[in-house]
Amino acid sequence: MLQSFRARLLATYVGLILVGFGLLSLWAARQITQGIYDNYGNTLQVLTLQLGDQLREQLEEEDTPPNVSQIEGIIASAASTLNAQVAVFDTHDSLIAASDQDLVTLQLASIPTFVIQPNTAGVSTMYRASAILYEGSTLGTVQIGLPMSIPQAEARGNWLGLAAGYVFFSLLGLLISLWLINKLTQPLNELKAASSALAAGDLKQRIADPQDDEIGAVGHSFNHMATQVEAMVAEQRAFASNASHELRTPLTGIRIRTEALLHDPLDTDTQQTYIQELDQEAQRLSGLVDDLILLSRVDSNRLEVGQEQVDVVRVLNAVLRTLADQIEAKQLQVRFTTPDSAFCVVQANLNHVRTVLRNVLSNAVKYTPVNGALTLTVTTDAAGVQIQVVDNGVGIAPEDLPNIGKRFFRTDKAHSRQTPGVGLGLSL
């Protein structure tokens, strides 16, 4: 039963409440009991002094024997009023008179404070004695013995009150503990249910209104994680869909042409055209696969860190030469500005630099209209080399700017099929 967090937390709270309240109640009960005994002891001291004042006249004449009958009357009245045992002793601790002759303990006649011990009948009794003084001389001692049942009855009443308080506050503490535990575990249960639903494929699962505390922070983190997972899964699904579509397109073209070459009688010129188209589709397919492989290496952090010394200007010139036919077909005007220094060298992977520059420049060429202008500017500073590509093409809508790095994203879906490319260039 103690395997769950809720059960362990409840056991801890209840244990602390029961032990804490129990120890506090025991300590309070002992203090209260001792206080009751001390109070009765002080009361007995006052009463013995008062009785001593009443008995002084009976004992102050040295040559006259004390009037025992009068002394017995005084102490009998006091004993009846106090429900106690009263005795008077002379200076030699000899008994003069007692309210109950059978219950007098002579050895206690001169005690300085109260003591608790059984009387001659075995009844637990609190004794207190005070000297009877006259003009600095001791005339005797008056002793009162109070049955312990009287202060014990008062102490029991207080104990019962403490016990009732202990039970009440323990139950109250238990109810508060249950409430607190429910407040603590409810968000955890919601988080568990949401996690299970998310694991089962419900990517819309979120924690509703997380609290502003530590557990609420976990809820906010879960919501952020769920949003990221949903976005990643959506991106992966779109990636798989687009990749399969882009792979299928050249494969379909290849299959159509190979079937025609295999089964249909074609003239030499048509065969040559089909072979050239097959080569173009194979190159397109090879480029797409290379891009996908490079993206997978980026995702798995397996992209090699380049250690080559790469001249950026030379790479740009080489890329421009590969795009020369497209630039000439559109009659684009290209302006290329380089720094005064002969070389713009960076430490990088040559293939990566070539891929980046080829994708950016081919993107600019594709979307620049006929007779448009293309400006390339290379600058250097202490931080490295900066390459700026400016064209006067259609541009990118502001709402599309956050998405241009996403795979297979193309701005104008209606016209994107008219422009070659699959939407991986800027992602790379």
CSV table of N, CA and C in Angstrom, one decimal, residues 251-372:
chain,number,residue,atom,x,y,z
A,251,LEU,N,11.1,8.9,-60.5
A,251,LEU,CA,11.0,7.5,-60.8
A,251,LEU,C,9.9,7.2,-61.8
A,252,THR,N,8.8,7.9,-61.7
A,252,THR,CA,7.7,7.7,-62.7
A,252,THR,C,8.2,8.0,-64.1
A,253,GLY,N,8.9,9.2,-64.2
A,253,GLY,CA,9.4,9.6,-65.5
A,253,GLY,C,10.4,8.5,-66.0
A,254,ILE,N,11.2,8.0,-65.2
A,254,ILE,CA,12.2,7.0,-65.6
A,254,ILE,C,11.5,5.8,-66.1
A,255,ARG,N,10.5,5.3,-65.3
A,255,ARG,CA,9.8,4.1,-65.7
A,255,ARG,C,9.0,4.2,-67.0
A,256,ILE,N,8.4,5.4,-67.2
A,256,ILE,CA,7.7,5.6,-68.5
A,256,ILE,C,8.6,5.5,-69.7
A,257,ARG,N,9.7,6.1,-69.5
A,257,ARG,CA,10.7,6.1,-70.7
A,257,ARG,C,11.3,4.8,-70.9
A,258,THR,N,11.7,4.1,-69.8
A,258,THR,CA,12.3,2.8,-69.9
A,258,THR,C,11.3,1.8,-70.5
A,259,GLU,N,10.0,1.9,-70.1
A,259,GLU,CA,9.0,1.0,-70.7
A,259,GLU,C,8.9,1.2,-72.2
A,260,ALA,N,8.9,2.5,-72.6
A,260,ALA,CA,8.8,2.9,-74.0
A,260,ALA,C,10.0,2.4,-74.8
A,261,LEU,N,11.2,2.5,-74.2
A,261,LEU,CA,12.4,2.0,-74.9
A,261,LEU,C,12.4,0.5,-75.0
A,262,LEU,N,11.8,-0.2,-74.0
A,262,LEU,CA,11.8,-1.6,-74.0
A,262,LEU,C,10.8,-2.3,-74.9
A,263,HIS,N,9.6,-1.6,-75.0
A,263,HIS,CA,8.5,-2.3,-75.6
A,263,HIS,C,8.0,-1.6,-76.9
A,264,ASP,N,8.3,-0.3,-77.1
A,264,ASP,CA,7.8,0.4,-78.3
A,264,ASP,C,8.9,0.6,-79.3
A,265,PRO,N,8.6,0.4,-80.6
A,265,PRO,CA,9.6,0.7,-81.6
A,265,PRO,C,9.7,2.3,-81.7
A,266,LEU,N,10.9,2.8,-81.5
A,266,LEU,CA,11.1,4.2,-81.5
A,266,LEU,C,12.2,4.5,-82.5
A,267,ASP,N,12.1,5.7,-83.1
A,267,ASP,CA,13.2,6.1,-84.0
A,267,ASP,C,14.4,6.5,-83.2
A,268,THR,N,15.5,6.7,-83.9
A,268,THR,CA,16.8,7.0,-83.2
A,268,THR,C,16.7,8.3,-82.5
A,269,ASP,N,16.1,9.3,-83.1
A,269,ASP,CA,16.1,10.6,-82.4
A,269,ASP,C,15.3,10.5,-81.1
A,270,THR,N,14.1,9.8,-81.2
A,270,THR,CA,13.3,9.7,-80.0
A,270,THR,C,14.0,8.9,-78.9
A,271,GLN,N,14.7,7.9,-79.3
A,271,GLN,CA,15.5,7.1,-78.3
A,271,GLN,C,16.5,8.0,-77.7
A,272,GLN,N,17.2,8.8,-78.5
A,272,GLN,CA,18.3,9.6,-77.9
A,272,GLN,C,17.7,10.7,-77.0
A,273,THR,N,16.5,11.2,-77.3
A,273,THR,CA,15.8,12.1,-76.4
A,273,THR,C,15.5,11.5,-75.1
A,274,TYR,N,14.9,10.3,-75.2
A,274,TYR,CA,14.5,9.6,-74.0
A,274,TYR,C,15.7,9.3,-73.1
A,275,ILE,N,16.8,8.9,-73.7
A,275,ILE,CA,18.0,8.6,-72.9
A,275,ILE,C,18.5,9.9,-72.2
A,276,GLN,N,18.5,11.0,-72.9
A,276,GLN,CA,18.9,12.2,-72.3
A,276,GLN,C,18.0,12.6,-71.1
A,277,GLU,N,16.7,12.4,-71.3
A,277,GLU,CA,15.7,12.7,-70.3
A,277,GLU,C,15.9,11.7,-69.1
A,278,LEU,N,16.2,10.4,-69.4
A,278,LEU,CA,16.5,9.5,-68.3
A,278,LEU,C,17.7,9.9,-67.5
A,279,ASP,N,18.7,10.4,-68.2
A,279,ASP,CA,19.9,10.9,-67.5
A,279,ASP,C,19.6,12.1,-66.6
A,280,GLN,N,18.8,13.0,-67.1
A,280,GLN,CA,18.4,14.2,-66.3
A,280,GLN,C,17.6,13.8,-65.1
A,281,GLU,N,16.6,12.9,-65.3
A,281,GLU,CA,15.9,12.4,-64.1
A,281,GLU,C,16.7,11.7,-63.1
A,282,ALA,N,17.7,10.9,-63.6
A,282,ALA,CA,18.6,10.2,-62.7
A,282,ALA,C,19.5,11.2,-61.9
A,283,GLN,N,19.9,12.3,-62.6
A,283,GLN,CA,20.7,13.3,-61.9
A,283,GLN,C,19.8,14.0,-60.9
A,284,ARG,N,18.6,14.3,-61.3
A,284,ARG,CA,17.7,14.9,-60.3
A,284,ARG,C,17.4,14.0,-59.1
A,285,LEU,N,17.2,12.7,-59.4
A,285,LEU,CA,17.0,11.8,-58.3
A,285,LEU,C,18.3,11.6,-57.4
A,286,SER,N,19.4,11.6,-58.0
A,286,SER,CA,20.7,11.5,-57.3
A,286,SER,C,20.9,12.8,-56.4
A,287,GLY,N,20.6,13.9,-57.0
A,287,GLY,CA,20.7,15.2,-56.2
A,287,GLY,C,19.8,15.2,-55.0
A,288,LEU,N,18.6,14.7,-55.2
A,288,LEU,CA,17.6,14.7,-54.1
A,288,LEU,C,18.0,13.7,-53.0
A,289,VAL,N,18.5,12.5,-53.4
A,289,VAL,CA,19.0,11.6,-52.4
A,289,VAL,C,20.2,12.1,-51.7
A,290,ASP,N,21.1,12.8,-52.4
A,290,ASP,CA,22.3,13.4,-51.7
A,290,ASP,C,21.8,14.4,-50.7
A,291,ASP,N,20.8,15.3,-51.1
A,291,ASP,CA,20.3,16.3,-50.1
A,291,ASP,C,19.7,15.6,-48.9
A,292,LEU,N,18.9,14.6,-49.1
A,292,LEU,CA,18.3,13.9,-48.0
A,292,LEU,C,19.3,13.2,-47.1
A,293,ILE,N,20.4,12.7,-47.7
A,293,ILE,CA,21.4,12.1,-46.8
A,293,ILE,C,22.1,13.1,-46.0
A,294,LEU,N,22.4,14.3,-46.7
A,294,LEU,CA,23.0,15.4,-45.9
A,294,LEU,C,22.2,15.9,-44.8
A,295,LEU,N,20.8,16.0,-45.0
A,295,LEU,CA,19.9,16.4,-44.0
A,295,LEU,C,19.9,15.4,-42.8
A,296,SER,N,19.9,14.1,-43.2
A,296,SER,CA,19.9,13.1,-42.1
A,296,SER,C,21.2,13.2,-41.3
A,297,ARG,N,22.3,13.5,-41.9
A,297,ARG,CA,23.5,13.7,-41.1
A,297,ARG,C,23.5,14.9,-40.2
A,298,VAL,N,22.8,16.0,-40.7
A,298,VAL,CA,22.6,17.1,-39.8
A,298,VAL,C,21.8,16.8,-38.6
A,299,ASP,N,20.7,16.0,-38.9
A,299,ASP,CA,19.8,15.7,-37.8
A,299,ASP,C,20.4,14.8,-36.8
A,300,SER,N,21.3,13.9,-37.2
A,300,SER,CA,22.0,13.0,-36.3
A,300,SER,C,23.3,13.5,-35.8
A,301,ASN,N,23.6,14.8,-36.0
A,301,ASN,CA,24.9,15.4,-35.6
A,301,ASN,C,26.1,14.6,-36.0
A,302,ARG,N,26.0,14.1,-37.3
A,302,ARG,CA,27.1,13.4,-37.8
A,302,ARG,C,27.7,14.2,-39.0
A,303,LEU,N,27.5,15.4,-39.0
A,303,LEU,CA,28.0,16.3,-40.1
A,303,LEU,C,29.5,16.5,-39.8
A,304,GLU,N,30.4,16.2,-40.8
A,304,GLU,CA,31.8,16.4,-40.6
A,304,GLU,C,32.2,17.8,-40.5
A,305,VAL,N,33.0,18.2,-39.5
A,305,VAL,CA,33.5,19.5,-39.3
A,305,VAL,C,34.7,19.7,-40.3
A,306,GLY,N,34.5,20.7,-41.2
A,306,GLY,CA,35.6,20.9,-42.2
A,306,GLY,C,36.9,21.5,-41.7
A,307,GLN,N,38.0,21.0,-42.1
A,307,GLN,CA,39.3,21.5,-41.8
A,307,GLN,C,40.1,22.0,-43.0
A,308,GLU,N,39.4,22.2,-44.1
A,308,GLU,CA,40.0,22.6,-45.3
A,308,GLU,C,40.1,24.1,-45.4
A,309,GLN,N,41.1,24.6,-46.1
A,309,GLN,CA,41.2,26.1,-46.3
A,309,GLN,C,40.5,26.4,-47.7
A,310,VAL,N,39.3,27.0,-47.6
A,310,VAL,CA,38.4,27.2,-48.8
A,310,VAL,C,38.5,28.6,-49.2
A,311,ASP,N,38.8,28.9,-50.5
A,311,ASP,CA,38.7,30.2,-51.0
A,311,ASP,C,37.3,30.5,-51.5
A,312,VAL,N,36.6,31.3,-50.8
A,312,VAL,CA,35.1,31.5,-51.1
A,312,VAL,C,34.9,32.1,-52.4
A,313,VAL,N,35.8,33.0,-52.9
A,313,VAL,CA,35.6,33.7,-54.2
A,313,VAL,C,35.8,32.6,-55.3
A,314,ARG,N,36.7,31.8,-55.2
A,314,ARG,CA,36.9,30.7,-56.2
A,314,ARG,C,35.6,29.8,-56.3
A,315,VAL,N,35.1,29.5,-55.1
A,315,VAL,CA,33.9,28.6,-55.1
A,315,VAL,C,32.7,29.3,-55.7
A,316,LEU,N,32.6,30.6,-55.4
A,316,LEU,CA,31.5,31.4,-56.0
A,316,LEU,C,31.6,31.4,-57.5
A,317,ASN,N,32.8,31.7,-58.0
A,317,ASN,CA,33.0,31.7,-59.5
A,317,ASN,C,32.7,30.3,-60.1
A,318,ALA,N,33.1,29.2,-59.4
A,318,ALA,CA,32.8,27.9,-59.9
A,318,ALA,C,31.3,27.6,-59.9
A,319,VAL,N,30.6,28.1,-58.9
A,319,VAL,CA,29.1,27.9,-58.8
A,319,VAL,C,28.4,28.7,-60.0
A,320,LEU,N,28.9,29.9,-60.2
A,320,LEU,CA,28.3,30.8,-61.2
A,320,LEU,C,28.5,30.1,-62.6
A,321,ARG,N,29.6,29.4,-62.8
A,321,ARG,CA,29.9,28.8,-64.1
A,321,ARG,C,28.9,27.6,-64.3
A,322,THR,N,28.5,26.9,-63.2
A,322,THR,CA,27.5,25.8,-63.3
A,322,THR,C,26.1,26.4,-63.6
A,323,LEU,N,25.9,27.6,-63.2
A,323,LEU,CA,24.6,28.3,-63.4
A,323,LEU,C,24.6,29.1,-64.7
A,324,ALA,N,25.7,29.1,-65.4
A,324,ALA,CA,25.8,30.0,-66.6
A,324,ALA,C,24.7,29.8,-67.6
A,325,ASP,N,24.3,28.6,-67.9
A,325,ASP,CA,23.2,28.4,-68.9
A,325,ASP,C,21.9,29.0,-68.4
A,326,GLN,N,21.6,28.8,-67.1
A,326,GLN,CA,20.3,29.4,-66.6
A,326,GLN,C,20.4,30.9,-66.6
A,327,ILE,N,21.5,31.5,-66.2
A,327,ILE,CA,21.7,32.9,-66.2
A,327,ILE,C,21.6,33.5,-67.6
A,328,GLU,N,22.2,32.8,-68.6
A,328,GLU,CA,22.1,33.3,-70.0
A,328,GLU,C,20.7,33.1,-70.5
A,329,ALA,N,20.0,32.0,-70.1
A,329,ALA,CA,18.7,31.8,-70.7
A,329,ALA,C,17.7,32.9,-70.2
A,330,LYS,N,18.0,33.5,-69.0
A,330,LYS,CA,17.1,34.5,-68.5
A,330,LYS,C,17.7,35.9,-68.8
A,331,GLN,N,18.9,35.9,-69.4
A,331,GLN,CA,19.6,37.2,-69.7
A,331,GLN,C,19.7,38.1,-68.5
A,332,LEU,N,20.2,37.5,-67.4
A,332,LEU,CA,20.4,38.2,-66.1
A,332,LEU,C,21.7,38.9,-66.1
A,333,GLN,N,21.6,40.1,-65.5
A,333,GLN,CA,22.8,40.9,-65.3
A,333,GLN,C,23.4,40.6,-63.9
A,334,VAL,N,24.6,40.1,-63.9
A,334,VAL,CA,25.3,39.7,-62.7
A,334,VAL,C,26.4,40.7,-62.3
A,335,ARG,N,26.3,41.2,-61.1
A,335,ARG,CA,27.4,42.1,-60.6
A,335,ARG,C,28.1,41.4,-59.5
A,336,PHE,N,29.3,41.2,-59.5
A,336,PHE,CA,30.1,40.4,-58.5
A,336,PHE,C,31.2,41.3,-58.0
A,337,THR,N,31.1,41.7,-56.7
A,337,THR,CA,32.0,42.6,-56.0
A,337,THR,C,32.8,41.8,-55.0
A,338,THR,N,34.1,41.8,-55.1
A,338,THR,CA,35.0,41.1,-54.1
A,338,THR,C,35.9,42.1,-53.4
A,339,PRO,N,36.4,41.7,-52.3
A,339,PRO,CA,37.3,42.6,-51.6
A,339,PRO,C,38.7,42.8,-52.3
A,340,ASP,N,39.5,43.7,-51.9
A,340,ASP,CA,40.7,44.0,-52.6
A,340,ASP,C,41.7,42.8,-52.4
A,341,SER,N,41.6,42.1,-51.3
A,341,SER,CA,42.5,41.0,-51.0
A,341,SER,C,42.3,39.9,-52.1
A,342,ALA,N,43.4,39.3,-52.4
A,342,ALA,CA,43.4,38.3,-53.4
A,342,ALA,C,42.6,37.0,-53.0
A,343,PHE,N,42.6,36.7,-51.7
A,343,PHE,CA,41.9,35.5,-51.3
A,343,PHE,C,40.9,35.8,-50.1
A,344,CYS,N,39.8,35.1,-50.1
A,344,CYS,CA,38.9,35.2,-49.0
A,344,CYS,C,38.8,33.7,-48.4
A,345,VAL,N,39.7,33.4,-47.6
A,345,VAL,CA,39.8,32.0,-47.2
A,345,VAL,C,39.2,31.7,-45.8
A,346,VAL,N,38.4,30.6,-45.7
A,346,VAL,CA,37.8,30.2,-44.5
A,346,VAL,C,38.1,28.8,-44.3
A,347,GLN,N,38.1,28.4,-43.0
A,347,GLN,CA,38.3,26.9,-42.7
A,347,GLN,C,36.9,26.3,-42.7
A,348,ALA,N,36.7,25.3,-43.6
A,348,ALA,CA,35.4,24.7,-43.7
A,348,ALA,C,35.5,23.5,-44.5
A,349,ASN,N,34.4,22.8,-44.7
A,349,ASN,CA,34.3,21.7,-45.6
A,349,ASN,C,33.9,22.2,-47.0
A,350,LEU,N,34.7,21.9,-48.0
A,350,LEU,CA,34.5,22.5,-49.3
A,350,LEU,C,33.2,22.1,-49.9
A,351,ASN,N,32.8,20.8,-49.7
A,351,ASN,CA,31.5,20.4,-50.3
A,351,ASN,C,30.3,21.1,-49.6
A,352,HIS,N,30.5,21.4,-48.3
A,352,HIS,CA,29.4,22.1,-47.6
A,352,HIS,C,29.3,23.6,-48.1
A,353,VAL,N,30.4,24.2,-48.2
A,353,VAL,CA,30.4,25.6,-48.8
A,353,VAL,C,29.8,25.6,-50.2
A,354,ARG,N,30.2,24.7,-51.0
A,354,ARG,CA,29.7,24.6,-52.3
A,354,ARG,C,28.2,24.4,-52.3
A,355,THR,N,27.7,23.5,-51.4
A,355,THR,CA,26.3,23.2,-51.4
A,355,THR,C,25.5,24.5,-51.0
A,356,VAL,N,26.0,25.2,-49.9
A,356,VAL,CA,25.3,26.4,-49.5
A,356,VAL,C,25.3,27.4,-50.6
A,357,LEU,N,26.4,27.7,-51.2
A,357,LEU,CA,26.4,28.8,-52.2
A,357,LEU,C,25.6,28.4,-53.4
A,358,ARG,N,25.7,27.1,-53.8
A,358,ARG,CA,24.9,26.7,-55.0
A,358,ARG,C,23.4,26.8,-54.7
A,359,ASN,N,22.9,26.5,-53.5
A,359,ASN,CA,21.5,26.5,-53.2
A,359,ASN,C,21.0,28.0,-53.1
A,360,VAL,N,21.8,28.9,-52.5
A,360,VAL,CA,21.4,30.3,-52.4
A,360,VAL,C,21.4,30.9,-53.8
A,361,LEU,N,22.4,30.7,-54.6
A,361,LEU,CA,22.5,31.3,-55.9
A,361,LEU,C,21.5,30.8,-56.9
A,362,SER,N,21.3,29.4,-56.9
A,362,SER,CA,20.3,28.9,-57.8
A,362,SER,C,18.9,29.3,-57.4
A,363,ASN,N,18.6,29.5,-56.1
A,363,ASN,CA,17.4,30.1,-55.7
A,363,ASN,C,17.1,31.5,-56.2
A,364,ALA,N,18.2,32.3,-56.1
A,364,ALA,CA,18.1,33.7,-56.6
A,364,ALA,C,17.9,33.7,-58.1
A,365,VAL,N,18.6,32.8,-58.9
A,365,VAL,CA,18.4,32.7,-60.3
A,365,VAL,C,17.0,32.3,-60.7
A,366,LYS,N,16.5,31.3,-60.0
A,366,LYS,CA,15.2,30.7,-60.3
A,366,LYS,C,14.1,31.8,-60.2
A,367,TYR,N,14.2,32.6,-59.2
A,367,TYR,CA,13.1,33.5,-58.8
A,367,TYR,C,13.3,34.9,-59.3
A,368,THR,N,14.4,35.1,-60.1
A,368,THR,CA,14.6,36.5,-60.7
A,368,THR,C,14.0,36.5,-62.1
A,369,PRO,N,13.2,37.5,-62.5
A,369,PRO,CA,12.6,37.5,-63.8
A,369,PRO,C,13.6,37.7,-64.9
A,370,VAL,N,13.1,37.5,-66.1
A,370,VAL,CA,14.0,37.6,-67.3
A,370,VAL,C,14.4,39.1,-67.3
A,371,ASN,N,15.7,39.3,-67.7
A,371,ASN,CA,16.4,40.6,-67.8
A,371,ASN,C,16.5,41.2,-66.4
A,372,GLY,N,16.4,40.4,-65.4
A,372,GLY,CA,16.6,40.9,-64.0
A,372,GLY,C,18.1,41.1,-63.7
